[in-house]
Coordinates of C-alpha atoms in Angstrom, one line a residue:
Chain B
M1 CA -12.2 16.0 -22.7
T2 CA -9.4 17.6 -20.9
M3 CA -9.4 20.6 -18.7
Q4 CA -6.8 23.1 -17.6
T5 CA -6.3 23.6 -13.9
P6 CA -8.2 26.6 -12.6
T7 CA -5.8 29.5 -13.2
K8 CA -7.0 33.0 -12.6
P9 CA -7.1 35.3 -15.6
A10 CA -4.2 37.7 -15.7
K11 CA -5.1 40.7 -13.7
K12 CA -2.9 43.7 -13.2
P13 CA -0.6 43.1 -10.3
V14 CA -1.9 43.9 -6.8
G15 CA -0.3 46.8 -5.2
P16 CA 1.8 46.4 -2.1
I17 CA -0.8 47.8 0.3
R18 CA -3.7 45.8 -1.1
G19 CA -1.5 42.7 -1.4
F20 CA -0.6 43.1 2.3
F21 CA -4.3 43.1 3.3
K22 CA -5.2 40.3 0.9
G23 CA -2.5 38.2 2.4
I24 CA -3.5 38.9 5.9
S25 CA -7.1 38.1 5.1
S26 CA -6.1 34.7 3.5
L27 CA -4.2 33.9 6.6
L28 CA -7.2 34.8 8.8
K29 CA -9.5 32.6 6.7
G30 CA -7.2 29.7 7.2
M31 CA -7.1 30.4 10.9
G32 CA -10.8 30.4 10.9
V33 CA -10.9 26.8 9.8
T34 CA -8.7 25.7 12.7
F35 CA -10.7 27.9 15.1
K36 CA -13.9 26.3 14.0
Y37 CA -12.5 22.9 15.1
F38 CA -11.1 24.5 18.2
V39 CA -14.6 25.6 19.4
H40 CA -16.3 22.4 18.3
P41 CA -14.7 19.6 20.3
S42 CA -17.4 17.2 19.0
T43 CA -15.5 17.0 15.7
V44 CA -12.5 15.4 17.4
V45 CA -11.9 12.0 15.8
T46 CA -9.0 10.8 17.8
Q47 CA -9.5 7.3 19.3
Q48 CA -8.8 7.1 23.0
Y49 CA -6.9 3.8 23.0
P50 CA -6.4 2.0 25.4
E51 CA -9.3 3.6 27.3
N52 CA -11.7 2.4 24.6
R53 CA -10.5 -1.2 24.6
E54 CA -13.9 -2.5 25.6
T55 CA -15.7 -0.9 22.8
L56 CA -13.0 -1.1 20.1
K57 CA -14.1 -3.6 17.5
M58 CA -12.1 -4.6 14.5
P59 CA -13.9 -5.3 11.2
D60 CA -14.9 -8.9 10.6
R61 CA -12.4 -9.4 7.8
A62 CA -9.5 -7.8 9.6
R63 CA -6.4 -9.7 8.7
I64 CA -4.3 -9.4 11.9
R65 CA -3.8 -12.8 13.3
L66 CA -4.2 -16.3 11.8
S67 CA -6.2 -18.8 13.8
M68 CA -7.5 -22.2 13.5
P69 CA -11.1 -22.2 14.8
H70 CA -12.1 -25.1 17.1
D71 CA -15.7 -26.1 17.4
E72 CA -17.6 -26.5 20.7
N73 CA -16.1 -30.0 21.2
G74 CA -12.6 -28.6 20.7
Y75 CA -12.1 -30.1 17.3
H76 CA -10.6 -28.4 14.3
K77 CA -11.1 -29.1 10.6
C78 CA -7.4 -29.3 9.5
T79 CA -6.4 -32.5 7.8
G80 CA -2.8 -31.7 7.3
C81 CA -3.0 -31.6 3.5
H82 CA -0.2 -29.0 3.1
I83 CA -2.1 -26.8 0.6
C84 CA -1.8 -23.7 2.8
E85 CA 1.9 -24.4 3.1
D86 CA 2.3 -24.4 -0.7
A87 CA 0.2 -21.3 -1.1
C88 CA 2.2 -19.3 1.5
P89 CA 4.5 -16.9 -0.3
N90 CA 7.3 -16.9 2.2
R91 CA 7.1 -20.2 4.1
S92 CA 5.5 -18.7 7.2
I93 CA 3.4 -21.9 7.6
T94 CA 4.9 -25.2 8.3
V95 CA 2.6 -28.2 8.4
V96 CA 4.0 -31.3 10.2
D97 CA 1.8 -34.3 9.6
R98 CA 1.8 -37.8 11.0
K99 CA 0.2 -41.2 10.3
N100 CA -2.7 -42.2 12.5
A101 CA -1.7 -45.2 14.7
T102 CA -4.8 -47.2 13.9
T103 CA -6.2 -46.0 10.6
K104 CA -2.8 -45.2 9.1
R105 CA -4.3 -42.0 7.5
Q106 CA -2.5 -38.7 7.3
E107 CA -3.4 -36.2 10.0
I108 CA -2.0 -33.0 11.5
D109 CA 0.6 -33.1 14.1
H110 CA 1.8 -29.5 14.3
F111 CA 0.5 -26.5 12.4
I112 CA 3.3 -24.0 12.9
W113 CA 2.6 -20.4 12.0
R114 CA 5.4 -17.8 12.1
M115 CA 3.8 -14.5 12.8
D116 CA 7.2 -12.8 12.6
S117 CA 7.5 -13.4 8.9
C118 CA 3.8 -13.5 8.0
T119 CA 2.8 -10.9 5.4
F120 CA -1.0 -11.4 6.1
C121 CA -1.8 -11.9 2.5
N122 CA -4.7 -14.2 3.4
L123 CA -3.8 -16.7 0.7
C124 CA -3.7 -19.6 3.2
V125 CA -7.3 -18.8 4.3
V126 CA -8.6 -18.5 0.7
V127 CA -7.0 -21.8 -0.6
C128 CA -8.0 -24.0 2.4
P129 CA -10.5 -26.6 1.0
F130 CA -11.8 -27.4 4.5
T131 CA -12.1 -23.7 5.8
A132 CA -9.9 -24.7 8.7
L133 CA -8.2 -21.4 8.9
K134 CA -9.4 -17.9 9.7
M135 CA -7.9 -14.5 10.1
H136 CA -9.2 -12.5 13.0
G137 CA -8.7 -9.0 14.4
D138 CA -6.9 -9.6 17.7
F139 CA -4.3 -7.0 17.3
E140 CA -2.6 -6.9 20.8
N141 CA 0.1 -9.4 20.0
S142 CA 3.2 -7.7 21.5
V143 CA 5.7 -10.1 23.1
Y144 CA 9.1 -9.6 24.6
D145 CA 10.9 -12.2 22.5
R146 CA 10.6 -12.6 18.8
R147 CA 10.5 -16.3 19.2
L148 CA 7.2 -16.1 21.0
L149 CA 5.6 -15.1 17.7
I150 CA 5.9 -18.6 16.4
Y151 CA 2.7 -20.3 17.2
N152 CA 1.3 -23.8 17.1
L153 CA -2.3 -23.2 15.9
N154 CA -3.8 -26.6 16.4
R155 CA -4.9 -27.5 20.0
Y156 CA -4.5 -31.3 19.3
A157 CA -2.8 -33.6 17.0
G158 CA -5.2 -36.0 15.4
P159 CA -7.9 -36.4 12.8
A160 CA -10.1 -33.5 11.7
A161 CA -13.6 -32.9 13.2
P162 CA -15.6 -34.8 10.5
A163 CA -13.3 -37.9 10.9
L164 CA -13.6 -37.7 14.7
A165 CA -17.4 -37.5 14.5
K166 CA -17.5 -40.9 12.9
I167 CA -15.8 -42.5 15.9
E168 CA -18.6 -43.2 18.3
D169 CA -16.8 -44.5 21.4
P170 CA -15.5 -41.4 23.4
E171 CA -12.6 -43.4 24.8
E172 CA -11.5 -44.4 21.2
R173 CA -11.8 -40.7 20.2
K174 CA -9.5 -39.7 23.1
R175 CA -6.9 -42.2 22.0
N176 CA -6.8 -40.6 18.6
I177 CA -6.0 -37.2 20.1
D178 CA -2.7 -35.8 21.5
E179 CA -3.0 -32.4 23.0
R180 CA -0.8 -29.5 21.7
G181 CA -0.1 -26.2 23.3
V182 CA 0.5 -22.8 21.7
Y183 CA 4.2 -23.1 22.2
S184 CA 4.6 -26.8 22.4
G185 CA 6.4 -29.3 20.2
L186 CA 8.9 -28.5 17.5
I187 CA 8.8 -24.8 18.1
P188 CA 10.3 -22.3 19.3
M189 CA 12.5 -21.2 16.5
N190 CA 14.7 -23.9 15.0
G191 CA 14.0 -26.1 17.9
S192 CA 15.9 -24.1 20.5
A193 CA 14.3 -24.0 23.9
I194 CA 13.6 -20.7 25.5
A195 CA 13.0 -19.8 29.1
G196 CA 9.5 -18.9 30.1
V197 CA 7.7 -20.2 27.1
R198 CA 5.7 -22.9 28.8
A199 CA 4.4 -20.4 31.3
C200 CA 3.2 -18.1 28.5
G201 CA 1.6 -20.8 26.5
K202 CA -0.1 -22.6 29.4
P203 CA -0.1 -26.1 27.7
P204 CA -1.9 -28.9 29.5
E205 CA 0.0 -30.8 32.1
S206 CA -0.1 -34.0 30.2
E207 CA 1.9 -32.7 27.3
K208 CA 5.6 -33.3 27.1
V209 CA 8.0 -30.9 25.5
R210 CA 9.4 -32.5 22.4
V211 CA 12.5 -30.4 22.1
T212 CA 15.5 -32.8 22.2
E213 CA 19.2 -32.3 22.1
D214 CA 19.3 -32.8 18.3
D215 CA 16.7 -30.1 17.9
I216 CA 18.8 -27.6 19.8
K217 CA 21.8 -28.3 17.5
G218 CA 20.0 -26.6 14.7
E219 CA 17.7 -29.1 13.0
S220 CA 14.8 -27.0 11.7
P221 CA 11.3 -28.5 11.6
Chain U
M1 CA 17.6 15.9 -29.6
T2 CA 21.0 15.3 -28.1
I3 CA 21.3 14.1 -24.6
A4 CA 24.2 15.4 -22.6
I5 CA 25.7 12.6 -20.5
R6 CA 27.2 13.9 -17.3
T7 CA 29.5 11.8 -15.2
L8 CA 29.8 12.1 -11.4
E9 CA 33.1 13.9 -12.1
D10 CA 31.4 16.6 -14.1
L11 CA 28.9 17.2 -11.3
T12 CA 31.7 17.7 -8.8
R13 CA 33.4 20.5 -10.8
P14 CA 32.7 24.0 -9.5
S15 CA 29.9 25.9 -11.4
A16 CA 31.0 28.3 -14.1
T17 CA 28.9 31.2 -12.9
P18 CA 29.0 31.9 -9.2
D19 CA 26.2 34.3 -8.4
S20 CA 27.6 35.6 -5.2
P21 CA 30.0 38.5 -5.1
L22 CA 31.7 37.0 -2.1
A23 CA 34.5 34.5 -2.6
T24 CA 32.3 31.5 -1.7
Q25 CA 33.1 27.9 -2.2
E26 CA 30.7 25.2 -3.3
Y27 CA 30.2 22.3 -1.0
F28 CA 28.4 19.0 -0.9
V29 CA 25.7 17.9 1.6
N30 CA 24.1 14.5 2.0
M31 CA 20.4 15.1 2.4
G32 CA 19.1 11.8 3.7
P33 CA 18.8 8.8 3.7
Q34 CA 17.5 9.6 7.1
H35 CA 15.7 12.9 6.5
P36 CA 12.1 13.6 7.2
S37 CA 11.6 15.5 4.0
T38 CA 12.9 12.8 1.6
H39 CA 9.9 10.6 2.4
G40 CA 11.7 7.5 3.3
V41 CA 15.2 6.4 2.6
L42 CA 16.1 8.5 -0.4
K43 CA 19.5 10.2 -0.4
L44 CA 20.0 13.4 -2.3
L45 CA 23.6 14.5 -2.8
L46 CA 23.4 18.3 -3.0
K47 CA 26.0 20.6 -4.4
L48 CA 25.3 23.8 -2.7
D49 CA 26.5 27.4 -3.0
G50 CA 25.5 28.9 0.3
E51 CA 21.9 27.8 0.5
T52 CA 21.4 27.8 -3.3
V53 CA 21.2 24.3 -4.8
R54 CA 23.6 23.9 -7.8
E55 CA 23.2 20.2 -8.5
V56 CA 21.0 17.4 -7.1
I57 CA 22.1 13.8 -7.4
P58 CA 19.5 11.3 -6.2
V59 CA 21.1 8.2 -4.7
L60 CA 18.7 5.3 -4.8
G61 CA 18.7 1.7 -3.6
Y62 CA 18.3 1.9 0.1
V63 CA 15.2 -0.2 0.1
H64 CA 16.0 -2.4 -2.9
R65 CA 14.5 -5.8 -2.2
G66 CA 15.0 -7.3 -5.5
M67 CA 11.4 -7.7 -6.3
E68 CA 11.9 -8.7 -9.9
K69 CA 14.2 -11.5 -8.8
V70 CA 12.0 -12.5 -5.8
G71 CA 9.1 -12.7 -8.2
E72 CA 10.8 -15.4 -10.3
H73 CA 10.6 -17.6 -7.3
L74 CA 6.9 -16.9 -6.4
G75 CA 3.8 -18.1 -8.1
Y76 CA 1.7 -15.6 -10.1
R77 CA -0.8 -15.4 -7.3
Q78 CA 1.8 -14.9 -4.7
F79 CA 3.5 -12.1 -6.6
V80 CA 0.4 -10.0 -6.3
H81 CA 1.1 -9.6 -2.6
M82 CA 4.6 -8.4 -3.4
S83 CA 3.2 -5.6 -5.5
D84 CA 1.5 -4.2 -2.4
R85 CA 4.9 -3.4 -1.1
M86 CA 6.1 -1.4 -4.1
D87 CA 3.9 1.7 -4.1
Y88 CA 2.2 1.0 -0.8
L89 CA -0.1 4.0 -1.3
S90 CA -1.5 2.5 -4.5
A91 CA -1.6 -1.1 -3.4
L92 CA -4.9 -1.9 -5.0
M93 CA -3.8 -0.4 -8.3
N94 CA -0.6 -2.4 -8.2
N95 CA -2.6 -5.6 -7.5
W96 CA -4.8 -4.8 -10.4
A97 CA -1.8 -4.2 -12.8
V98 CA -0.3 -7.6 -11.9
S99 CA -3.7 -9.3 -12.1
R100 CA -4.3 -7.8 -15.5
A101 CA -1.0 -9.0 -16.8
V102 CA -1.8 -12.5 -15.6
E103 CA -5.3 -12.3 -17.1
T104 CA -3.9 -11.2 -20.4
A105 CA -1.5 -14.1 -20.4
M106 CA -4.2 -16.6 -19.4
K107 CA -6.8 -15.0 -21.7
I108 CA -9.3 -14.7 -18.9
E109 CA -12.2 -12.4 -19.6
T110 CA -13.4 -10.8 -16.3
N111 CA -17.1 -9.8 -15.9
E112 CA -18.5 -6.3 -15.4
R113 CA -19.0 -6.7 -11.6
I114 CA -15.3 -7.4 -11.1
E115 CA -14.2 -4.5 -13.3
T116 CA -16.6 -2.1 -11.7
I117 CA -15.5 -3.0 -8.2
R118 CA -11.9 -2.8 -9.2
T119 CA -12.4 0.7 -10.7
I120 CA -14.2 2.0 -7.6
M121 CA -11.4 0.6 -5.4
A122 CA -8.7 2.1 -7.5
E123 CA -10.4 5.5 -7.4
L124 CA -10.9 5.3 -3.6
Q125 CA -7.2 4.5 -3.3
R126 CA -6.3 7.4 -5.6
I127 CA -8.2 9.7 -3.3
Q128 CA -6.6 8.2 -0.2
S129 CA -3.2 8.5 -1.7
H130 CA -3.7 12.2 -2.7
Q131 CA -5.1 12.9 0.8
L132 CA -1.9 11.7 2.3
W133 CA 0.1 13.6 -0.2
W134 CA -1.8 16.8 0.6
G135 CA -1.1 16.4 4.3
V136 CA 2.6 15.7 3.8
F137 CA 2.9 18.5 1.3
G138 CA 1.6 20.9 3.9
M139 CA 4.0 19.6 6.5
D140 CA 7.0 19.9 4.1
L141 CA 6.2 23.5 3.6
G142 CA 6.1 23.9 7.4
A143 CA 2.4 23.8 8.1
F144 CA 1.5 21.0 10.5
T145 CA -2.3 21.4 10.4
P146 CA -2.9 20.0 6.8
F147 CA -1.1 16.9 7.9
L148 CA -3.6 16.2 10.6
Y149 CA -6.6 17.2 8.4
G150 CA -5.4 15.0 5.5
F151 CA -4.9 12.0 7.8
R152 CA -8.3 12.6 9.4
D153 CA -10.1 12.4 6.1
R154 CA -7.9 9.6 4.9
E155 CA -9.0 7.5 7.8
H156 CA -12.5 7.4 6.4
V157 CA -11.3 5.8 3.2
T158 CA -9.0 3.5 5.0
D159 CA -11.9 2.3 7.2
I160 CA -14.1 1.6 4.2
L161 CA -11.3 -0.3 2.4
E162 CA -10.5 -2.2 5.6
K163 CA -14.0 -3.4 6.0
T164 CA -14.0 -4.9 2.5
T165 CA -10.4 -6.0 2.1
G166 CA -9.5 -6.7 5.7
A167 CA -6.2 -4.7 5.5
R168 CA -5.4 -1.1 5.8
L169 CA -2.3 -0.7 3.7
T170 CA -1.2 -3.9 2.0
M171 CA -4.6 -5.1 0.8
N172 CA -3.8 -8.0 -1.6
Y173 CA -7.4 -7.7 -2.7
I174 CA -7.5 -7.8 -6.5
Q175 CA -6.4 -11.3 -7.6
P176 CA -5.8 -12.8 -11.0
G177 CA -9.3 -13.8 -12.1
G178 CA -11.3 -11.7 -9.8
L179 CA -11.3 -10.4 -6.2
M180 CA -10.4 -12.0 -3.0
F181 CA -13.8 -11.2 -1.3
D182 CA -17.1 -9.8 -2.4
L183 CA -17.9 -6.3 -1.3
H184 CA -18.9 -5.8 2.3
P185 CA -22.7 -5.3 2.6
D186 CA -22.1 -1.7 4.0
F187 CA -19.7 -0.7 1.2
Q188 CA -22.1 1.3 -1.0
K189 CA -23.7 3.1 1.9
E190 CA -20.4 4.0 3.4
V191 CA -18.9 5.2 0.2
K192 CA -21.8 7.5 -0.4
E193 CA -21.5 8.8 3.1
F194 CA -17.8 9.4 2.4
I195 CA -18.5 11.4 -0.8
A196 CA -21.0 13.6 1.1
Y197 CA -18.5 14.1 3.8
F198 CA -15.4 14.7 1.7
R199 CA -16.8 17.3 -0.8
P200 CA -17.1 20.1 1.8
K201 CA -13.7 19.0 3.2
L202 CA -12.1 19.7 -0.1
K203 CA -13.4 23.2 0.0
E204 CA -11.9 23.4 3.5
Y205 CA -8.6 22.3 2.1
E206 CA -8.8 25.2 -0.3
T207 CA -9.5 27.8 2.4
L208 CA -6.9 26.4 4.7
F209 CA -4.1 25.8 2.4
S210 CA -4.6 26.6 -1.3
E211 CA -5.6 30.2 -0.8
N212 CA -2.9 30.9 1.8
V213 CA -0.6 33.6 0.7
I214 CA 2.5 32.0 2.2
V215 CA 1.8 28.8 0.2
H216 CA 1.4 30.9 -3.0
K217 CA 4.8 32.6 -2.3
R218 CA 6.4 29.2 -1.6
V219 CA 5.1 27.2 -4.6
K220 CA 4.1 29.5 -7.5
G221 CA 6.7 29.5 -10.2
V222 CA 9.0 27.2 -8.2
G223 CA 10.6 24.2 -9.9
V224 CA 9.2 24.6 -13.4
L225 CA 9.4 21.4 -15.4
D226 CA 8.7 22.1 -19.1
A227 CA 6.8 19.6 -21.2
K228 CA 9.8 18.6 -23.4
T229 CA 12.0 17.7 -20.4
A230 CA 9.1 16.0 -18.7
I231 CA 8.6 13.7 -21.7
S232 CA 12.3 13.2 -22.3
I233 CA 12.9 11.8 -18.8
G234 CA 9.8 9.7 -18.9
T235 CA 7.8 11.3 -16.1
T236 CA 4.1 10.2 -15.9
G237 CA 1.1 10.9 -13.8
P238 CA 0.3 14.2 -12.2
V239 CA 3.9 15.4 -12.7
L240 CA 3.6 15.0 -16.5
R241 CA 0.1 16.4 -16.6
A242 CA 1.1 19.5 -14.6
S243 CA 3.5 20.3 -17.4
G244 CA 0.5 20.4 -19.8
V245 CA 0.9 17.0 -21.5
D246 CA -2.4 15.3 -21.9
Y247 CA -1.4 11.8 -21.1
D248 CA -3.6 9.7 -18.9
L249 CA -3.9 6.0 -19.5
R250 CA -7.5 6.0 -18.1
K251 CA -8.3 8.1 -21.2
R252 CA -5.7 6.9 -23.7
E253 CA -6.1 3.1 -23.3
P254 CA -9.2 2.8 -21.1
Y255 CA -9.2 -0.3 -18.9
G256 CA -11.7 -1.3 -16.3
M257 CA -14.8 0.8 -16.5
Y258 CA -13.0 4.0 -17.4
S259 CA -14.4 4.0 -20.9
K260 CA -18.0 4.1 -19.5
V261 CA -17.6 6.9 -17.0
K262 CA -17.3 10.7 -17.7
F263 CA -14.3 12.4 -16.2
E264 CA -11.9 15.0 -17.2
V265 CA -8.1 15.0 -17.1
A266 CA -6.7 17.8 -15.1
L267 CA -3.9 19.6 -16.8
G268 CA -1.4 22.2 -15.7
T269 CA 0.0 25.0 -17.8
T270 CA 3.5 25.8 -16.7
G271 CA 4.6 22.8 -14.8
D272 CA 5.6 24.5 -11.6
T273 CA 5.0 23.2 -8.1
W274 CA 1.7 25.0 -7.9
D275 CA 0.4 23.3 -11.0
R276 CA 1.3 19.9 -9.6
Y277 CA -0.6 20.8 -6.5
Q278 CA -3.7 21.9 -8.4
V279 CA -3.7 18.8 -10.7
R280 CA -3.8 16.5 -7.7
I281 CA -6.6 18.5 -6.0
E282 CA -8.6 18.4 -9.3
E283 CA -7.9 14.6 -9.6
M284 CA -9.5 14.1 -6.2
K285 CA -12.6 15.8 -7.4
Q286 CA -12.7 13.8 -10.6
S287 CA -12.2 10.6 -8.7
L288 CA -15.2 11.4 -6.5
S289 CA -17.3 12.0 -9.6
I290 CA -16.1 8.6 -11.1
I291 CA -17.1 6.8 -7.9
E292 CA -20.4 8.6 -7.8
Q293 CA -21.2 7.4 -11.3
L294 CA -20.3 3.8 -10.5
I295 CA -21.4 3.2 -7.0
D296 CA -25.1 2.7 -7.8
N297 CA -24.5 0.7 -10.9
I298 CA -22.5 -2.3 -9.7
P299 CA -23.8 -5.3 -11.7
E300 CA -24.4 -8.7 -10.3
G301 CA -22.1 -11.5 -11.0
K302 CA -19.3 -13.7 -9.7
T303 CA -16.4 -12.1 -8.0
M304 CA -13.9 -14.8 -8.6
L305 CA -13.6 -16.7 -11.8
M306 CA -10.7 -19.1 -10.9
K307 CA -10.4 -21.7 -8.2
P308 CA -8.4 -20.0 -5.5
G309 CA -6.1 -23.0 -5.0
A310 CA -5.5 -23.6 -8.7
K311 CA -1.9 -23.1 -9.9
I312 CA -1.6 -20.6 -12.7
K313 CA 0.5 -21.7 -15.6
P314 CA 0.2 -19.4 -18.5
P315 CA 1.3 -20.4 -22.0
E316 CA 4.8 -19.5 -23.3
G317 CA 5.0 -15.8 -24.1
I318 CA 5.2 -12.2 -22.8
S319 CA 2.3 -10.3 -21.3
Y320 CA 2.4 -6.6 -20.4
S321 CA -0.1 -4.4 -18.7
H322 CA 0.2 -0.8 -17.6
M323 CA -2.0 1.2 -15.5
E324 CA -2.4 4.8 -14.2
T325 CA -1.7 4.6 -10.5
A326 CA -1.8 7.6 -8.2
R327 CA 1.7 8.5 -9.2
G328 CA 1.9 7.6 -12.8
V329 CA 2.2 4.7 -15.2
L330 CA 3.0 1.4 -13.6
G331 CA 4.0 -1.2 -16.2
I332 CA 4.3 -4.9 -15.5
M333 CA 5.9 -7.4 -17.9
L334 CA 5.6 -11.1 -17.2
V335 CA 7.5 -13.6 -19.2
S336 CA 6.3 -17.2 -19.0
D337 CA 8.2 -20.2 -20.3
G338 CA 5.1 -22.3 -20.3
K339 CA 6.6 -25.0 -18.2
D340 CA 6.4 -23.6 -14.7
H341 CA 3.8 -22.0 -12.5
R342 CA 6.3 -19.3 -11.7
P343 CA 7.2 -16.4 -14.1
Y344 CA 10.4 -16.8 -16.0
R345 CA 11.1 -13.1 -15.8
I346 CA 9.4 -10.1 -14.3
H347 CA 10.1 -6.5 -15.2
L348 CA 8.5 -3.6 -13.4
R349 CA 8.3 -0.1 -14.7
T350 CA 7.5 2.0 -11.7
P351 CA 6.4 5.7 -12.0
N352 CA 8.5 7.2 -9.2
Y353 CA 11.7 6.0 -10.6
N354 CA 11.3 8.2 -13.6
N355 CA 9.6 11.1 -11.8
I356 CA 12.4 11.5 -9.3
W357 CA 14.9 12.5 -12.0
S358 CA 12.9 15.6 -12.8
I359 CA 14.4 17.3 -9.7
T360 CA 17.8 17.2 -11.3
H361 CA 16.3 19.6 -13.9
T362 CA 14.0 21.6 -11.7
A363 CA 15.8 22.1 -8.4
P364 CA 19.1 23.7 -9.5
G365 CA 19.0 27.5 -8.8
W366 CA 16.5 27.2 -6.0
R367 CA 17.1 27.2 -2.2
I368 CA 17.1 24.0 0.0
A369 CA 13.6 24.9 1.3
D370 CA 12.3 25.1 -2.3
L371 CA 13.9 21.8 -3.1
V372 CA 11.9 20.3 -0.3
A373 CA 8.7 21.8 -1.8
I374 CA 9.6 20.5 -5.3
L375 CA 10.5 17.1 -4.0
S376 CA 7.2 16.9 -2.1
S377 CA 5.2 18.0 -5.1
L378 CA 6.5 14.9 -7.0
D379 CA 4.8 12.7 -4.4
I380 CA 7.5 10.1 -4.3
V381 CA 7.3 6.7 -2.6
V382 CA 10.8 5.4 -2.1
P383 CA 10.0 1.6 -2.0
D384 CA 8.4 2.1 -5.4
M385 CA 11.6 3.6 -6.8
D386 CA 13.9 1.0 -5.4
R387 CA 11.5 -1.9 -5.4

């Protein structure tokens, strides 16, 4: 079940004049292919980015950016169980949990995702038992400082959506929640503060930056 | 058979037979590690006489990332994503090789659906890899058009793979115990469209490039690698088959669904650059036919047989799996001590590491421009060599 590559049977060598014309014809045939595309501009496949930004759609499963989807009430499903942190091959995810003030149960405080070291292997999304994480195709992620690639994915610190749904009093629900911005809290990198971060992240007014003197000295989260 | 061991000192001695009547002197040139024709960060130390190559000394290790050592600190599932970064043009096949080694150790029997999808994916990736090689081969010979045409057609496969796997290059799709996702609903339709699209394009490749007289002059009879040398230095894949050695793991030790499909192994006769070119073109055609046979017959079944979060802890022992990637045989050895969810030792046998040494036999005597053609016909991926 094997085959030899197509080799032409040994013919007597082509003379110089015939060889010359055969060579010329082979070149013209090749030119014909390119000429065909030259006169058929409809075959052009080049994408006109950024002109086509409006219509450019990435596939549903595109693994370009990790996100934590929040429902219409603004609640996420993360419980701070650290499973994604263990599954991450290179520690791009750091989960900082806290104890709830009233129920004393574990809940998420900061979900820190380092895009600069992420390999987009999708293991965190696959292993999450609560489907709290999702990869999406938002590919325009350029920033001017590497440290801006370290994100806080949760919009609030507090119980996950199912636990919050059980609390009926809206005032009580609000007391359980502390808002978190994209760049707020223990990040940026190794706790060092960075100019302009707050303006980029647009965190709510109520939130206080938790970077302290000790953090700046090099205590990593 | 005796093997002559040559030291670096031997290589630096002047050659015994200068072929020039002029009183020329041999000299050394570093080609790379920053050279567009060395396909990455490969350094070739050339001993030259004028423009004639006397010796080639490949210098490796510029992208050594210590994958075997890093793997000892990662879980089995996590190591799969490292294998994407070895031979990045055969990422799915690398994933499969690691997964297969883990499945052997864990004694997991996969179902037919998983194996069929894996086989289709591997063949799509082989086509994709050869398309890129074809384009780059043209560019190395000084023709820029094939590069654009090769990439244009490669984009179709990449889009199909991206839709199912979510990534374009480092897929991390084939996992121990199954697949990361099920197929995308459009997958079968798109693959059929691609086959219908690509068959005529392969003919176009022939008209544009394979029948070109300049290409014939540049590659025919250049860099002949005879079968004995090819076996002795351990080359595999198209490089070995171009020398006429019928060694294809898909036929020898069928894995996946290869035992159930009909295909032929393309073989060369002389082992020159032209044969290596023809073998790869023929492999693309065979891959298309393999996909055609499987695409309508994907059985139903589960696509993941293990819990995704479960830690894998194989029993004590060694498991080995090898696989025919687009460049040759990739072998993965995993040693488990039975106590940890991380491997005790990993050893990788990558195809490019052996294939590259064939230029030390084939290139001497040819000019620098021919060396570029010979090197390109090996289809090297440097991160796979250095790993």
